[in-house]
């Protein structure tokens, strides 16, 4: 689990900090990417409220899975069909290429095991400093494992629930329906539905008949014959195996090489695009002296602006093409193997005569959408997240955040109440903007001008390094 957290930051407005009821002075600060320092609180442990919120998440998923199972046992709608329709006249395949049991092993059991192996062996990786407590490492391993399984469960349950519901609603005949049905050809006229053509031979005329014409005694077999749309094999394989491909790509940093905004800013000169930038000379706007392209190896960039620590390393590399590289192909093969497996499973439903083409495509689309949504619901983007899952919810927002909160990871931002209303604050700000000298704000002591008195609990001398850097909670 995460080893630290950041309390609500204390922003500065016109040289004066806000006053927070829950904020206590701290001497611990952290260097941010822009060079400013932010106050940190002591590491917080996950409380029982947060644990209960995730237990409740699992309970919801289990209940949804139970509903999906019940839907699979309910008789679906049975769309009328024509005995002359060649699209439902295929033979019934006794032995499926991927039976239901094997499907469950491939798309549920295998991803569970693979995710566990990756999290317990390869997490948290080589970036752990020496001397880090093993308990902290195992907390991170278990949190990544929990997030991986929870995302997999969300993907699979959402797909199953959607697919089962749509199957029962549409009741579309399978390609092998007539083989399952064993229609009563001697009494076709009794089962005609809809418009009746001007002929006595209803079968030749292509009339629609109801499912009551079927003489088969296997109710489950007949009901399953009207669950063609969408394909459950296609949606399930996509939901489980595409999610697994995304998970593997995230943990092993398998992504298409790209330039980050920091990299583009640090190496944004025209020389960086040349064939051999390190051999080129250029002049600087600050000193006018000639130097090699990598003249800014110090703390400042070409324009004299302080370079962020993350960007300073990129300045020592001459060409933009050196900023990224493609991962090894064997890793790419490992990542896409689950995806290719899902494509095979979906395709098998076509040559097994279980689904029509559109049924397979739409089912696969459902599973793919659920897989992408579930993965990014619990994990950072693959290209920029370094393989981590999102942190646990905060104690304050374990079950509810409400309006005005931008993150479930940060605690509620609680400010002291002051007399006055928004109109007075707007008037003060307008007065400050109009005069240009802060007549509406400075005269009363910074942010306290909105109420006509100075903040009561905090003074800028208590936090000389505190600045407003726009963290997770913005005012």
Coordinates of N, CA and C in Angstrom, one line a residue, residues 255-447:
X255 N 5.2 -0.1 -24.1 CA 4.4 0.9 -24.7 C 5.1 1.5 -25.9
X256 N 4.4 2.1 -26.8 CA 5.0 2.8 -27.9 C 5.9 3.9 -27.5
X257 N 7.1 4.1 -27.9 CA 8.0 5.2 -27.4 C 7.3 6.5 -27.7
X258 N 7.5 7.5 -26.8 CA 6.8 8.8 -27.0 C 7.7 9.8 -26.3
X259 N 7.4 11.1 -26.6 CA 8.1 12.2 -26.0 C 7.1 12.8 -25.0
X260 N 7.6 13.0 -23.8 CA 6.8 13.7 -22.8 C 6.9 15.2 -23.0
X261 N 5.9 15.9 -22.5 CA 6.0 17.4 -22.5 C 7.2 17.9 -21.9
X262 N 7.7 17.3 -20.8 CA 9.0 17.8 -20.2 C 10.1 17.6 -21.1
X263 N 10.2 16.4 -21.8 CA 11.2 16.2 -22.8 C 11.2 17.2 -23.9
X264 N 10.0 17.5 -24.4 CA 9.9 18.4 -25.6 C 10.3 19.8 -25.2
X265 N 10.0 20.2 -23.9 CA 10.4 21.5 -23.5 C 11.9 21.6 -23.3
X266 N 12.5 20.5 -22.7 CA 13.9 20.5 -22.4 C 14.8 20.4 -23.7
X267 N 14.3 19.7 -24.7 CA 15.1 19.6 -25.9 C 14.3 20.1 -27.1
X268 N 13.8 21.3 -26.9 CA 12.9 21.9 -27.9 C 13.5 22.7 -28.9
X269 N 14.9 22.8 -28.9 CA 15.6 23.6 -29.9 C 15.6 22.9 -31.2
X270 N 15.8 23.7 -32.3 CA 15.8 23.1 -33.6 C 17.0 22.1 -33.8
X271 N 18.1 22.4 -33.1 CA 19.3 21.5 -33.2 C 19.0 20.1 -32.7
X272 N 18.0 19.9 -31.8 CA 17.7 18.6 -31.3 C 17.2 17.7 -32.3
X273 N 16.7 18.2 -33.4 CA 16.1 17.4 -34.5 C 17.1 17.1 -35.6
X274 N 18.4 17.6 -35.5 CA 19.4 17.4 -36.5 C 19.9 16.0 -36.4
X275 N 20.7 15.6 -37.4 CA 21.3 14.2 -37.5 C 22.3 14.1 -36.4
X276 N 23.2 15.0 -36.1 CA 24.2 15.0 -35.1 C 24.2 16.2 -34.3
X277 N 23.3 16.4 -33.4 CA 23.1 17.6 -32.6 C 24.3 17.9 -31.8
X278 N 25.0 16.9 -31.3 CA 26.1 17.2 -30.4 C 27.3 17.8 -31.1
X279 N 27.3 17.8 -32.4 CA 28.4 18.5 -33.1 C 28.1 19.9 -33.6
X280 N 26.9 20.3 -33.3 CA 26.4 21.6 -33.7 C 26.7 22.7 -32.6
X281 N 27.0 23.9 -33.0 CA 27.2 25.0 -32.1 C 26.0 26.0 -32.2
X282 N 25.6 26.6 -31.2 CA 24.6 27.6 -31.2 C 24.8 28.6 -30.2
X283 N 24.3 29.8 -30.3 CA 24.5 30.9 -29.4 C 23.3 31.0 -28.4
X284 N 23.6 31.4 -27.2 CA 22.6 31.6 -26.2 C 22.1 33.0 -26.1
X285 N 20.9 33.2 -25.8 CA 20.3 34.5 -25.7 C 20.8 35.2 -24.5
X286 N 21.3 34.5 -23.5 CA 21.6 35.1 -22.2 C 23.0 35.7 -22.3
X287 N 24.0 35.0 -22.8 CA 25.4 35.4 -22.7 C 25.9 35.8 -24.1
X288 N 25.3 35.3 -25.1 CA 25.7 35.6 -26.5 C 27.0 34.8 -26.9
X289 N 27.5 34.0 -26.0 CA 28.7 33.2 -26.3 C 28.3 31.9 -27.0
X290 N 29.2 31.4 -27.8 CA 29.0 30.2 -28.5 C 29.3 29.0 -27.6
X291 N 28.6 28.0 -27.7 CA 28.9 26.8 -27.0 C 28.2 25.6 -27.7
X292 N 28.6 24.4 -27.3 CA 27.9 23.3 -27.8 C 26.5 23.2 -27.4
X293 N 25.7 22.4 -28.1 CA 24.2 22.4 -27.8 C 23.9 22.1 -26.3
X294 N 24.7 21.3 -25.7 CA 24.5 21.0 -24.3 C 25.1 22.0 -23.4
X295 N 24.9 23.3 -23.7 CA 25.5 24.3 -22.8 C 24.9 24.4 -21.5
X296 N 23.7 23.9 -21.3 CA 22.9 24.0 -20.1 C 22.9 22.8 -19.3
X297 N 24.1 22.4 -18.9 CA 24.3 21.2 -18.1 C 24.1 21.5 -16.6
X298 N 24.0 22.8 -16.3 CA 23.9 23.2 -14.9 C 22.4 23.2 -14.4
X299 N 22.1 24.1 -13.5 CA 20.8 24.1 -12.9 C 19.8 24.8 -13.8
X300 N 20.3 25.7 -14.7 CA 19.4 26.5 -15.5 C 19.3 26.1 -16.9
X301 N 18.2 26.3 -17.6 CA 18.0 26.0 -19.0 C 18.6 27.0 -19.9
X302 N 18.4 26.9 -21.2 CA 18.9 27.9 -22.2 C 18.4 29.3 -21.9
X303 N 17.2 29.4 -21.5 CA 16.7 30.8 -21.3 C 16.9 31.3 -19.9
X304 N 17.7 30.6 -19.1 CA 17.9 31.0 -17.7 C 16.9 30.6 -16.7
X305 N 15.8 29.9 -17.2 CA 14.8 29.5 -16.3 C 15.2 28.2 -15.6
X306 N 15.0 28.1 -14.3 CA 15.4 26.9 -13.6 C 14.8 25.6 -14.2
X307 N 15.6 24.6 -14.4 CA 15.2 23.4 -15.0 C 14.7 22.4 -13.9
X308 N 13.6 21.8 -14.2 CA 13.0 20.8 -13.2 C 14.0 19.6 -13.1
X309 N 14.0 19.1 -11.9 CA 14.9 17.9 -11.7 C 14.7 16.8 -12.7
X310 N 13.4 16.5 -13.1 CA 13.1 15.5 -14.0 C 13.6 15.8 -15.4
X311 N 13.6 17.1 -15.7 CA 14.0 17.5 -17.1 C 15.5 17.7 -17.2
X312 N 16.2 17.9 -16.1 CA 17.6 18.3 -16.1 C 18.4 17.1 -16.7
X313 N 18.0 15.9 -16.5 CA 18.7 14.7 -17.0 C 18.6 14.7 -18.5
X314 N 17.5 15.1 -19.1 CA 17.2 15.0 -20.5 C 18.1 16.0 -21.3
X315 N 18.5 17.1 -20.6 CA 19.3 18.1 -21.3 C 20.7 17.6 -21.7
X316 N 21.2 16.5 -21.0 CA 22.5 16.0 -21.3 C 22.5 15.0 -22.5
X317 N 21.3 14.8 -23.0 CA 21.2 13.9 -24.2 C 21.0 14.8 -25.4
X318 N 21.7 14.6 -26.5 CA 21.8 15.5 -27.6 C 20.5 15.5 -28.4
X319 N 20.0 14.3 -28.8 CA 19.0 14.3 -29.8 C 17.7 13.8 -29.2
X320 N 16.6 14.3 -29.8 CA 15.3 13.8 -29.4 C 15.1 12.3 -29.5
X321 N 15.7 11.8 -30.5 CA 15.5 10.3 -30.8 C 16.1 9.5 -29.7
X322 N 17.0 10.1 -28.8 CA 17.6 9.4 -27.7 C 16.8 9.5 -26.5
X323 N 15.6 10.1 -26.5 CA 14.8 10.2 -25.3 C 14.0 9.0 -25.0
X324 N 13.8 8.1 -26.0 CA 13.0 6.9 -25.8 C 13.4 5.8 -26.7
X325 N 13.1 4.6 -26.4 CA 13.4 3.4 -27.2 C 12.3 2.4 -27.1
X326 N 12.2 1.6 -28.1 CA 11.1 0.6 -28.1 C 11.5 -0.6 -27.2
X327 N 10.6 -1.1 -26.5 CA 10.9 -2.3 -25.6 C 11.3 -3.5 -26.5
X328 N 11.9 -4.5 -25.9 CA 12.2 -5.8 -26.6 C 11.0 -6.4 -27.1
X329 N 11.2 -7.1 -28.3 CA 10.0 -7.7 -28.9 C 9.5 -8.9 -28.1
X330 N 10.3 -9.6 -27.4 CA 9.8 -10.7 -26.6 C 8.8 -10.2 -25.6
X331 N 9.0 -9.0 -25.0 CA 8.1 -8.5 -24.1 C 6.8 -8.1 -24.7
X332 N 6.9 -7.5 -25.9 CA 5.7 -7.2 -26.7 C 4.9 -8.5 -27.0
X333 N 5.6 -9.5 -27.4 CA 4.9 -10.8 -27.6 C 4.1 -11.3 -26.4
X334 N 4.8 -11.2 -25.2 CA 4.2 -11.7 -24.0 C 2.9 -10.8 -23.7
X335 N 3.0 -9.5 -24.0 CA 1.8 -8.7 -23.7 C 0.7 -8.9 -24.6
X336 N 0.9 -9.2 -25.9 CA -0.2 -9.3 -26.9 C -0.7 -10.8 -27.0
X337 N 0.0 -11.7 -26.3 CA -0.4 -13.1 -26.4 C -1.8 -13.3 -25.9
X338 N -2.2 -12.7 -24.7 CA -3.6 -12.9 -24.3 C -4.6 -12.3 -25.2
X339 N -4.2 -11.1 -25.9 CA -5.1 -10.5 -26.8 C -5.3 -11.5 -28.0
X340 N -4.3 -12.1 -28.6 CA -4.4 -13.0 -29.7 C -5.2 -14.2 -29.3
X341 N -5.1 -14.6 -28.0 CA -5.9 -15.8 -27.6 C -7.4 -15.4 -27.5
X342 N -7.7 -14.2 -27.1 CA -9.1 -13.8 -27.1 C -9.7 -13.7 -28.5
X343 N -8.9 -13.3 -29.5 CA -9.3 -13.3 -30.9 C -9.6 -14.7 -31.4
X344 N -8.8 -15.6 -31.0 CA -9.0 -17.0 -31.4 C -10.3 -17.6 -30.8
X345 N -10.5 -17.3 -29.5 CA -11.7 -17.8 -28.9 C -13.0 -17.2 -29.5
X346 N -12.9 -15.9 -29.8 CA -14.1 -15.3 -30.4 C -14.3 -15.9 -31.8
X347 N -13.2 -16.1 -32.6 CA -13.4 -16.6 -33.9 C -13.9 -18.1 -33.9
X348 N -13.6 -18.8 -32.9 CA -14.1 -20.2 -32.9 C -15.6 -20.3 -32.8
X349 N -16.2 -19.3 -32.4 CA -17.7 -19.3 -32.3 C -18.3 -19.2 -33.7
X350 N -17.5 -18.7 -34.7 CA -18.0 -18.6 -36.0 C -18.0 -20.0 -36.7
X351 N -16.8 -20.7 -36.6 CA -16.7 -22.0 -37.3 C -17.3 -23.1 -36.5
X352 N -17.7 -22.8 -35.3 CA -18.5 -23.8 -34.5 C -20.0 -23.6 -34.7
X353 N -20.4 -22.6 -35.6 CA -21.8 -22.3 -35.9 C -22.6 -21.9 -34.7
X354 N -22.0 -21.2 -33.7 CA -22.7 -20.8 -32.6 C -23.2 -19.4 -32.7
X355 N -22.6 -18.6 -33.5 CA -22.9 -17.2 -33.5 C -22.8 -16.6 -35.0
X356 N -23.6 -15.6 -35.2 CA -23.4 -14.9 -36.5 C -22.3 -13.9 -36.3
X357 N -21.8 -13.4 -37.5 CA -20.6 -12.5 -37.5 C -20.8 -11.3 -36.6
X358 N -21.9 -10.6 -36.8 CA -22.1 -9.4 -36.0 C -22.3 -9.7 -34.5
X359 N -22.8 -10.8 -34.2 CA -22.9 -11.2 -32.8 C -21.5 -11.3 -32.1
X360 N -20.6 -11.8 -32.8 CA -19.2 -12.0 -32.3 C -18.5 -10.6 -32.2
X361 N -18.7 -9.8 -33.2 CA -18.0 -8.5 -33.2 C -18.5 -7.6 -32.1
X362 N -19.9 -7.6 -31.9 CA -20.4 -6.7 -30.9 C -20.1 -7.3 -29.5
X363 N -20.1 -8.6 -29.3 CA -19.8 -9.1 -28.0 C -18.3 -8.8 -27.7
X364 N -17.4 -8.9 -28.7 CA -16.0 -8.6 -28.4 C -15.9 -7.1 -28.1
X365 N -16.7 -6.2 -28.7 CA -16.6 -4.8 -28.4 C -17.0 -4.5 -27.0
X366 N -18.1 -5.2 -26.5 CA -18.5 -5.1 -25.1 C -17.4 -5.4 -24.2
X367 N -16.8 -6.6 -24.4 CA -15.7 -7.0 -23.5 C -14.5 -6.1 -23.5
X368 N -14.1 -5.6 -24.7 CA -13.0 -4.7 -24.9 C -13.2 -3.4 -24.1
X369 N -14.4 -2.8 -24.3 CA -14.7 -1.6 -23.6 C -14.7 -1.8 -22.1
X370 N -15.3 -2.9 -21.6 CA -15.3 -3.1 -20.1 C -13.8 -3.3 -19.6
X371 N -13.0 -4.0 -20.4 CA -11.6 -4.3 -20.0 C -10.8 -2.9 -19.9
X372 N -11.0 -2.1 -20.9 CA -10.2 -0.8 -20.9 C -10.7 0.1 -19.7
X373 N -12.0 0.1 -19.5 CA -12.6 0.9 -18.4 C -12.2 0.4 -17.1
X374 N -12.2 -0.9 -16.9 CA -11.9 -1.5 -15.6 C -10.4 -1.3 -15.3
X375 N -9.5 -1.4 -16.3 CA -8.1 -1.2 -16.1 C -7.8 0.2 -15.7
X376 N -8.3 1.2 -16.4 CA -8.0 2.6 -16.1 C -8.7 3.1 -14.9
X377 N -9.7 2.3 -14.5 CA -10.4 2.7 -13.2 C -9.6 2.5 -12.0
X378 N -8.6 1.5 -12.1 CA -7.8 1.2 -11.0 C -6.3 1.4 -11.2
X379 N -5.9 1.7 -12.4 CA -4.5 1.8 -12.7 C -4.2 3.1 -13.5
X380 N -2.9 3.6 -13.3 CA -2.5 4.8 -14.0 C -2.3 4.5 -15.5
X381 N -2.3 5.5 -16.3 CA -2.1 5.2 -17.7 C -0.8 4.5 -18.0
X382 N -0.8 3.6 -18.9 CA 0.4 2.8 -19.2 C 1.6 3.6 -19.6
X383 N 1.4 4.6 -20.4 CA 2.6 5.4 -20.9 C 3.2 6.3 -19.9
X384 N 2.4 6.7 -18.8 CA 2.9 7.7 -17.9 C 2.8 7.2 -16.4
X385 N 2.3 6.0 -16.2 CA 2.0 5.6 -14.8 C 3.1 4.8 -14.2
X386 N 4.1 4.4 -14.9 CA 5.2 3.5 -14.4 C 4.7 2.2 -13.8
X387 N 3.6 1.8 -14.3 CA 3.1 0.4 -13.8 C 2.3 0.4 -12.5
X388 N 2.0 1.5 -11.9 CA 1.4 1.5 -10.6 C -0.1 1.6 -10.7
X389 N -0.7 1.1 -9.7 CA -2.2 1.2 -9.5 C -2.5 2.5 -8.8
X390 N -3.7 3.0 -8.9 CA -4.1 4.2 -8.1 C -4.1 3.9 -6.6
X391 N -3.8 4.9 -5.8 CA -3.7 4.7 -4.4 C -5.1 4.4 -3.8
X392 N -5.2 3.9 -2.6 CA -6.5 3.7 -2.0 C -7.2 5.0 -1.7
X393 N -8.5 4.8 -1.5 CA -9.3 6.0 -1.1 C -8.9 6.5 0.2
X394 N -9.1 7.8 0.5 CA -8.8 8.4 1.8 C -9.9 8.0 2.8
X395 N -9.5 8.2 4.1 CA -10.5 7.8 5.1 C -11.8 8.7 5.0
X396 N -11.6 10.0 4.7 CA -12.7 10.9 4.6 C -13.7 10.6 3.5
X397 N -13.1 10.0 2.4 CA -13.9 9.7 1.2 C -14.0 8.3 0.8
X398 N -14.0 7.4 1.8 CA -14.0 6.0 1.6 C -15.3 5.6 0.9
X399 N -16.4 6.2 1.3 CA -17.7 5.9 0.7 C -18.4 7.0 -0.1
X400 N -17.9 8.2 0.2 CA -18.6 9.4 -0.4 C -17.6 10.6 -0.5
X401 N -17.6 11.3 -1.6 CA -16.8 12.5 -1.7 C -17.7 13.8 -1.8
X402 N -18.7 13.7 -2.6 CA -19.6 14.9 -2.7 C -19.1 15.9 -3.7
X403 N -19.9 17.0 -3.9 CA -19.6 18.0 -4.8 C -18.4 18.9 -4.3
X404 N -17.6 19.3 -5.2 CA -16.4 20.1 -4.8 C -15.2 19.4 -4.5
X405 N -15.2 18.1 -4.6 CA -14.0 17.2 -4.4 C -13.5 16.7 -5.7
X406 N -12.2 16.8 -5.9 CA -11.6 16.4 -7.2 C -10.9 15.1 -7.1
X407 N -10.8 14.5 -6.0 CA -10.1 13.2 -5.8 C -10.5 12.5 -4.6
X408 N -10.7 11.1 -4.8 CA -11.0 10.3 -3.7 C -9.8 9.9 -2.8
X409 N -8.6 10.3 -3.3 CA -7.4 9.9 -2.6 C -7.0 11.0 -1.5
X410 N -7.5 12.2 -1.7 CA -7.2 13.2 -0.7 C -8.3 13.4 0.3
X411 N -7.9 13.8 1.5 CA -9.0 14.1 2.5 C -9.7 15.4 2.2
X412 N -10.8 15.5 2.9 CA -11.7 16.7 2.7 C -10.9 18.0 3.1
X413 N -11.0 19.0 2.4 CA -10.4 20.3 2.7 C -11.3 21.1 3.5
X414 N -11.0 21.3 4.8 CA -11.9 22.0 5.7 C -11.3 23.4 6.1
X415 N -12.0 24.4 5.8 CA -11.6 25.8 6.1 C -12.4 26.3 7.2
X416 N -11.9 27.3 7.9 CA -12.6 28.0 9.0 C -13.7 28.9 8.4
X417 N -14.9 28.9 9.0 CA -15.9 29.7 8.5 C -15.7 31.2 8.9
X418 N -16.0 32.1 8.0 CA -15.8 33.5 8.3 C -17.1 34.2 7.9
X419 N -17.4 35.3 8.6 CA -18.6 36.0 8.3 C -18.5 36.7 6.9
X420 N -19.6 37.0 6.3 CA -19.6 37.5 4.9 C -20.1 36.5 3.9
X421 N -20.1 36.8 2.7 CA -20.6 35.9 1.7 C -19.7 36.1 0.4
X422 N -20.1 35.4 -0.6 CA -19.3 35.4 -1.8 C -19.3 36.8 -2.5
X423 N -20.4 37.5 -2.4 CA -20.5 38.8 -3.0 C -19.4 39.8 -2.4
X424 N -19.2 39.7 -1.1 CA -18.2 40.6 -0.4 C -16.8 40.2 -0.9
X425 N -16.6 38.9 -1.1 CA -15.3 38.5 -1.6 C -15.1 38.9 -3.0
X426 N -16.1 38.8 -3.8 CA -15.9 39.3 -5.2 C -15.7 40.8 -5.3
X427 N -16.4 41.5 -4.4 CA -16.1 43.0 -4.4 C -14.7 43.3 -4.0
X428 N -14.2 42.5 -3.0 CA -12.8 42.8 -2.6 C -11.8 42.5 -3.7
X429 N -12.0 41.4 -4.4 CA -11.1 41.0 -5.5 C -11.3 42.0 -6.6
X430 N -12.5 42.5 -6.9 CA -12.7 43.5 -8.0 C -12.0 44.8 -7.6
X431 N -12.0 45.2 -6.3 CA -11.4 46.4 -5.9 C -9.9 46.2 -6.0
X432 N -9.4 45.0 -5.7 CA -7.9 44.8 -5.8 C -7.5 44.9 -7.3
X433 N -8.3 44.2 -8.2 CA -7.9 44.3 -9.6 C -8.0 45.7 -10.2
X434 N -8.9 46.5 -9.8 CA -9.1 47.8 -10.3 C -8.0 48.7 -9.9
X435 N -7.6 48.7 -8.7 CA -6.6 49.6 -8.2 C -5.2 49.2 -8.5
X436 N -5.0 47.8 -8.7 CA -3.7 47.3 -9.0 C -2.7 47.4 -7.8
X437 N -3.2 47.8 -6.6 CA -2.4 47.9 -5.4 C -3.0 47.2 -4.3
X438 N -4.0 46.4 -4.5 CA -4.5 45.6 -3.5 C -5.3 46.4 -2.4
X439 N -6.1 47.4 -2.9 CA -6.8 48.2 -1.9 C -7.8 47.5 -1.2
X440 N -8.4 46.5 -1.9 CA -9.4 45.7 -1.2 C -8.9 44.5 -0.4
X441 N -7.6 44.2 -0.6 CA -7.2 43.0 0.1 C -6.0 43.3 1.1
X442 N -5.0 44.1 0.6 CA -3.9 44.3 1.5 C -4.2 45.2 2.6
X443 N -5.2 46.0 2.5 CA -5.5 46.9 3.6 C -6.0 46.2 4.8
X444 N -6.6 45.0 4.5 CA -7.1 44.2 5.6 C -6.3 42.9 5.9
X445 N -5.1 42.8 5.3 CA -4.3 41.7 5.6 C -4.5 40.5 4.8
X446 N -4.3 40.6 3.4 CA -4.3 39.4 2.5 C -5.6 38.8 2.4
X447 N -5.7 37.5 2.6 CA -7.0 36.8 2.3 C -8.0 37.2 3.3

